Amino acid sequence: MRGWRIGFGARLFLAFSAVGVMTVAASVIAWLAFNRLSVSLDGIARDSLPAMERATRLADAGGSLIATAPTLAAASSDDDRRHAWDSLARLLTDMDALVVTMAEHPTEAGNAPELRRLIEGIRSNLFALNSNVTQRLLLIDTLGQRMERLRWTHADFLDEVEPMIEDVRFTVARSFEGLRQSAQPEYTTLLREERLHAALLDVNAAGNLMVGLIARSVGLSSPDGIADATIFMGEMADRLRKNLTAITDLPGASSVRQISESLLGFAEGENSVPALRRRELAAQGEGQALLASNRGLVERLRTSIARQVEEVHASTAAAAARSAEAISGGRVMLIGTVFISLLFAVLVAWLYVGRSLVARVTALGQSMRAIAAGDLETPVLRGGRDEIADMAEALLVFRNTAIAVEEANAQSIIENTVAGLLTTDERGFVETVNPTARRLFTDAQSIQGKPFEDLLDPKAMLPVRAFFATNTTTSTGTALFVADACIIRADGARLAVDLAIRAFHQRTRRRFIVTLQDVSERAQAQELLERRVAERTAQLHASNKQLRTEVAERERVEAEIRQTQNDLVQAGKLAALGEMAAGIAHELNQPLAAIRSYAHNAVLLLERGRADDARTNLGKIEDLTERMARISHHLKTVARRPAETLGPVDLRATALSALSLFDGRIAQEAVALVNLIPAEVRVLAEPIRLQQVLVNLIANALDAMREVEERRLILDARRQEGRIVLTIADTGAGMAEATRARLFDPFFTTKEVGRGLGLGLSISYNIVKDFGGAIALDSEEGRGSVFALTLQET
Ligand code: ADP
């Protein structure tokens, strides 16, 4: 019973699941890192950027404030002042709104109270500046009005004083005239009048100077200058007052005094022009101080904003740093997780799949191959608790079964074999004996356990012992010992055997198998055989002798036959000659008749003086005699006795020569002749006899076509398997089976008496045979015949 176990399917599933879990972990880490990054970026977008924007706007407003405040301070009209003040109020409102918004955001709220305080300070400073400017403008206005009044008062003064001066000057002149004319001049009056005149001029001068000083004081820009002018004005006032007292008696003096008092009002007291101018300058100075303090406040505001900007910047940088940290942390963790999962995958692949699975499967595969190849001793790697272990177990069972089957087979082979077999241990002691061997020894039990060499005759004993001794020390399993020997049976009888001893390995054990073949019967059979061979040899000798006699007889008969054949050939030739002679006579008759007629005509023509026509006739006679000469030439060659030696013969030339004998017939009987024999084909033959054969075959073909409509004679020659096959085909009557069967028999003919001897084909057959060739026929009744001569090519 097998315990609980995890197969490699489950192991691989677990391994891949682990890798999968690590991949999921890596993804979660990446997700978390990205999430942190997203939160940081969100924070930057939501808080830092608007805070920066607000700070910038606040700083801008501060800048505008600094730019606009001097415009307010320097306003030269109430309109300018109002305009500047409106702009500043708007800026302050904007700043207030920004600070309120800042207070709502935690990152900026800390700085908001200070900003608010500073803005409040700026506001009150600007209020003060505004009221200062209002007051200064009011003073300028008042001063303007006072100066206007001064001008009018000065005019009044001049209007009063100048006529009075004229009057006094006239009175003085008159008195001076009277004084000159009088004998006793009264100088006292004149002196008095002169004093009045001087006082009045002084009043005029002091008044004018006073007006000039007052007008100058308006243009003075320093309090010291104003103070100097005031002192000078005081001196003038004293002088004016003193001279006013001096002219009190003059008519109109009271009016001058009144106007002079008014003038002095412009130079002295709280509302005097210098006092107003002093106040204006003080207001101006105050305004500049307020402006400076305003600049200071705005600078502080700017510093505060800069600090806030720095804080926002720092918090943004911190957020960016956090993002970077999130990214790098996530990256490190991601790389770590990926590395671990890769390491794990590699370890699984290398340690488990590679070492445990692949290595074990490979080892098991090698064991399987070795067992399949017959090496049943191959060790089988066991161990483990998975499917491979099951396979190893199954392989072991298979191997053990194979060993058992092999042993059983070996045993049954040994038992059933016809030869006598016995096995020994490595020292040569008999272990097993098969039935045949048991029969050879007659008493099997007694030989088991004995040294095998002791069972042999002394002649074989020593070499066998030596073989066993050497083979126990060598490792070669195929060593073989073969010998003819005799075994000693239990009854002491000797039995001849073929002995073969072979070393073999039965798995790790080394043993010997001894084959014993009983050769006693074989020796008897051998003896019997030898006796029979001797008898048979004697018989053969006798028949050989007889055969030699028969051969000599046959040779003699053959020589006779050949002689007869030669005679027959000659006879056949004569017969052909006869036939040919008839033909030639016919052939010659015709030209002879023509020659006679041409000669006769020539004579007639010569007699009539037609020499040219006679020459034509004589030319025709010449042609005819040439043709006749050709015919007789053929006759000569046919009549010649053939040479005995064979040699190369031009097949086409020979065929043409044979055909030329039938020119007349071919033309007369309207036979279409097709000669396809190529030039330059040479066969081994004797030219005259070959021509004889061809003449025979052509003559037969023409004979066969005598009665048919379509007459065609076709000659052809082809190379076939290194030989030349010459065919002579006709479209004649063909041959019936009975004719074909006897065709080459001598004296067989179907022709009427006198036309054929029946020797043509029989002679041709033998001639072709002499050439080392053959003659064959393909014929069908009513379709024509084809004779094929096979000849050796040279
Ligand atoms: P012969 O020509 O004198 O009869 P052959 O031996 O030449 O003797 O021929 C024997 C016979 O074979 C001829 O009588 C004829 O019947 C037959 N024979 C030979 N050649 C042909 C042929 N080409 N076509 C038909 N029959 C033929």
PDB file of C-alpha atoms in Angstrom, residues 21 64 67 311 412 698 703 752 787:
ATOM      1  CA  VAL A  21       1.666  34.217  -6.908  1.00  0.00           C
ATOM      2  CA  SER A  64       1.508  96.849  -7.954  1.00  0.00           C
ATOM      3  CA  ALA A  67       4.135 101.016  -7.868  1.00  0.00           C
ATOM      4  CA  GLU A 311       7.337  76.549   2.148  1.00  0.00           C
ATOM      5  CA  SER A 412      13.668 -25.021 -23.517  1.00  0.00           C
ATOM      6  CA  ILE A 698      13.263 -11.241-102.498  1.00  0.00           C
ATOM      7  CA  ASP A 703       6.241 -14.619-105.887  1.00  0.00           C
ATOM      8  CA  GLU A 752       3.888 -25.333-109.242  1.00  0.00           C
ATOM      9  CA  PHE A 787      11.572 -12.511 -92.771  1.00  0.00           C
TER      10      PHE A 787
END
